[in-house]
mmCIF file of C-alpha atoms in Angstrom:
data_model
loop_
_atom_site.group_PDB
_atom_site.id
_atom_site.type_symbol
_atom_site.label_atom_id
_atom_site.label_comp_id
_atom_site.label_asym_id
_atom_site.label_seq_id
_atom_site.Cartn_x
_atom_site.Cartn_y
_atom_site.Cartn_z
ATOM 1 C CA UNK A 4 10.726 -37.352 10.786
ATOM 2 C CA UNK A 5 12.799 -34.915 9.192
ATOM 3 C CA UNK A 6 10.175 -33.991 6.357
ATOM 4 C CA UNK A 7 10.799 -29.569 6.040
ATOM 5 C CA UNK A 8 7.746 -27.437 5.065
ATOM 6 C CA UNK A 9 8.319 -24.208 2.932
ATOM 7 C CA UNK A 10 5.955 -21.611 2.762
ATOM 8 C CA UNK A 11 5.578 -20.814 -0.940
ATOM 9 C CA UNK A 12 3.855 -18.405 -2.779
ATOM 10 C CA UNK A 13 3.552 -18.203 -7.010
ATOM 11 C CA UNK A 14 2.638 -15.150 -9.483
ATOM 12 C CA UNK A 15 2.611 -15.453 -13.372
ATOM 13 C CA UNK A 16 2.786 -12.788 -15.422
ATOM 14 C CA UNK A 17 3.293 -12.782 -18.984
ATOM 15 C CA UNK A 18 6.863 -11.775 -18.913
ATOM 16 C CA UNK A 19 7.937 -14.500 -15.430
ATOM 17 C CA UNK A 20 6.863 -16.608 -13.203
ATOM 18 C CA UNK A 21 7.322 -14.520 -9.224
ATOM 19 C CA UNK A 22 8.212 -17.367 -6.273
ATOM 20 C CA UNK A 23 8.939 -16.359 -2.555
ATOM 21 C CA UNK A 24 9.780 -19.209 -0.449
ATOM 22 C CA UNK A 25 10.547 -18.892 2.863
ATOM 23 C CA UNK A 26 10.868 -15.362 2.308
ATOM 24 C CA UNK A 27 12.989 -15.202 -0.247
ATOM 25 C CA UNK A 28 11.868 -13.516 -3.676
ATOM 26 C CA UNK A 29 13.190 -15.311 -7.239
ATOM 27 C CA UNK A 30 12.170 -14.348 -10.980
ATOM 28 C CA UNK A 31 12.106 -16.594 -13.636
ATOM 29 C CA UNK A 32 12.193 -15.603 -17.161
ATOM 30 C CA UNK A 33 12.027 -18.005 -20.472
ATOM 31 C CA UNK A 34 14.991 -17.669 -22.037
ATOM 32 C CA UNK A 35 14.647 -15.091 -24.920
ATOM 33 C CA UNK A 36 15.761 -15.644 -28.089
ATOM 34 C CA UNK A 37 18.948 -13.506 -29.022
ATOM 35 C CA UNK A 38 18.776 -10.222 -29.961
ATOM 36 C CA UNK A 39 19.851 -10.908 -33.924
ATOM 37 C CA UNK A 40 17.139 -13.105 -34.191
ATOM 38 C CA UNK A 41 14.695 -10.547 -33.586
ATOM 39 C CA UNK A 42 12.184 -9.491 -36.007
ATOM 40 C CA UNK A 43 13.185 -5.973 -37.233
ATOM 41 C CA UNK A 44 8.840 -5.014 -36.151
ATOM 42 C CA UNK A 45 9.818 -5.619 -32.124
ATOM 43 C CA UNK A 46 10.874 -2.087 -30.131
ATOM 44 C CA UNK A 47 14.552 -1.215 -30.861
ATOM 45 C CA UNK A 48 17.573 -2.224 -28.913
ATOM 46 C CA UNK A 49 18.290 -0.655 -25.283
ATOM 47 C CA UNK A 50 14.763 1.384 -25.847
ATOM 48 C CA UNK A 51 12.170 0.421 -22.900
ATOM 49 C CA UNK A 52 8.886 -0.266 -22.800
ATOM 50 C CA UNK A 53 6.915 2.492 -22.235
ATOM 51 C CA UNK A 54 3.803 1.258 -19.915
ATOM 52 C CA UNK A 55 5.065 -0.078 -16.593
ATOM 53 C CA UNK A 56 2.417 -2.368 -15.860
ATOM 54 C CA UNK A 57 2.239 -4.309 -12.608
ATOM 55 C CA UNK A 58 5.072 -7.659 -12.326
ATOM 56 C CA UNK A 59 2.150 -9.592 -10.133
ATOM 57 C CA UNK A 60 -1.117 -9.083 -8.271
ATOM 58 C CA UNK A 61 -1.613 -6.311 -5.152
ATOM 59 C CA UNK A 62 -2.086 -3.637 -3.555
ATOM 60 C CA UNK A 63 0.249 0.042 -4.203
ATOM 61 C CA UNK A 64 1.408 1.013 -1.642
ATOM 62 C CA UNK A 65 3.677 3.835 -2.339
ATOM 63 C CA UNK A 66 3.755 6.191 -5.134
ATOM 64 C CA UNK A 67 7.208 6.585 -5.672
ATOM 65 C CA UNK A 68 7.006 9.285 -7.545
ATOM 66 C CA UNK A 69 4.245 11.830 -9.781
ATOM 67 C CA UNK A 70 3.078 12.597 -13.006
ATOM 68 C CA UNK A 71 5.646 14.712 -14.794
ATOM 69 C CA UNK A 72 8.923 14.022 -12.874
ATOM 70 C CA UNK A 73 11.788 13.008 -14.570
ATOM 71 C CA UNK A 74 13.154 10.137 -13.002
ATOM 72 C CA UNK A 75 17.401 8.540 -13.616
ATOM 73 C CA UNK A 76 17.640 4.706 -14.392
ATOM 74 C CA UNK A 77 16.902 1.972 -11.853
ATOM 75 C CA UNK A 78 14.910 5.018 -9.732
ATOM 76 C CA UNK A 79 11.673 3.449 -7.491
ATOM 77 C CA UNK A 80 8.619 4.642 -9.638
ATOM 78 C CA UNK A 81 6.073 2.012 -6.594
ATOM 79 C CA UNK A 82 6.361 -0.430 -4.459
ATOM 80 C CA UNK A 83 3.768 -3.264 -4.352
ATOM 81 C CA UNK A 84 2.581 -5.511 -1.694
ATOM 82 C CA UNK A 85 1.790 -8.903 -3.156
ATOM 83 C CA UNK A 86 2.291 -12.271 -0.632
ATOM 84 C CA UNK A 87 2.714 -10.149 2.097
ATOM 85 C CA UNK A 88 6.211 -9.058 0.423
ATOM 86 C CA UNK A 89 7.180 -5.366 -0.114
ATOM 87 C CA UNK A 90 8.907 -5.042 -4.471
ATOM 88 C CA UNK A 91 9.583 -1.843 -5.606
ATOM 89 C CA UNK A 92 9.655 -1.424 -9.283
ATOM 90 C CA UNK A 93 11.676 0.654 -10.655
ATOM 91 C CA UNK A 94 12.689 2.585 -13.712
ATOM 92 C CA UNK A 95 14.054 0.186 -16.557
ATOM 93 C CA UNK A 96 15.859 3.728 -17.869
ATOM 94 C CA UNK A 97 16.001 7.443 -17.433
ATOM 95 C CA UNK A 98 12.823 8.900 -18.934
ATOM 96 C CA UNK A 99 9.364 11.216 -17.337
ATOM 97 C CA UNK A 100 6.795 10.506 -15.745
ATOM 98 C CA UNK A 101 3.637 11.281 -18.142
ATOM 99 C CA UNK A 102 0.880 9.646 -16.238
ATOM 100 C CA UNK A 103 0.114 7.483 -13.388
ATOM 101 C CA UNK A 104 -3.014 5.226 -13.771
ATOM 102 C CA UNK A 105 -3.531 4.245 -9.810
ATOM 103 C CA UNK A 106 -4.124 5.615 -7.100
ATOM 104 C CA UNK A 107 -2.655 3.906 -3.433
ATOM 105 C CA UNK A 108 -4.296 1.793 -1.500
ATOM 106 C CA UNK A 109 -5.276 0.085 -5.022
ATOM 107 C CA UNK A 110 -5.156 -3.285 -6.083
ATOM 108 C CA UNK A 111 -3.985 -3.876 -9.710
ATOM 109 C CA UNK A 112 -3.765 -7.727 -11.983
ATOM 110 C CA UNK A 113 -0.642 -8.495 -13.630
ATOM 111 C CA UNK A 114 -0.167 -7.142 -16.580
ATOM 112 C CA UNK A 115 -1.857 -3.424 -15.301
ATOM 113 C CA UNK A 116 -0.680 -0.328 -16.762
ATOM 114 C CA UNK A 117 1.024 1.377 -13.415
ATOM 115 C CA UNK A 118 2.139 4.499 -14.590
ATOM 116 C CA UNK A 119 3.697 5.399 -19.036
ATOM 117 C CA UNK A 120 6.962 7.107 -19.291
ATOM 118 C CA UNK A 121 8.454 8.951 -21.448
ATOM 119 C CA UNK A 122 11.474 9.071 -23.044
ATOM 120 C CA UNK A 123 13.329 11.877 -24.513
ATOM 121 C CA UNK A 124 16.751 10.709 -25.674
ATOM 122 C CA UNK A 125 14.199 8.466 -27.955
ATOM 123 C CA UNK A 126 12.650 10.879 -30.091
ATOM 124 C CA UNK A 127 13.121 11.560 -33.532
ATOM 125 C CA UNK A 128 11.582 14.831 -33.804
ATOM 126 C CA UNK A 129 14.558 16.759 -34.722
ATOM 127 C CA UNK A 130 13.732 19.463 -32.588
#
């Protein structure tokens, strides 16, 4: 008597653990060292990752962009269906979609590169 049952799905990526508990999604990340403590060999502060990867295993339900398209920070890039939930992956900052590596309906693994972004404002070409 009084037992409660919960439907829980768990997925893991190199960056985080994803939980879906009774329809609510949670992302757990390890505590990172402060920016001051990071070595100079790491990517500079404010520069986003070029490769956008699948945060968990699933199916690419919808590609919301095309190659060559400019995207704003927070704009949806693709929808990944995982554990019966739709997860929208968004652009970390303003960028141009350089290359798309997958097609709609394709199954992807955690960490698999879905698309590549180019950040024009980070160009150091001097032009």
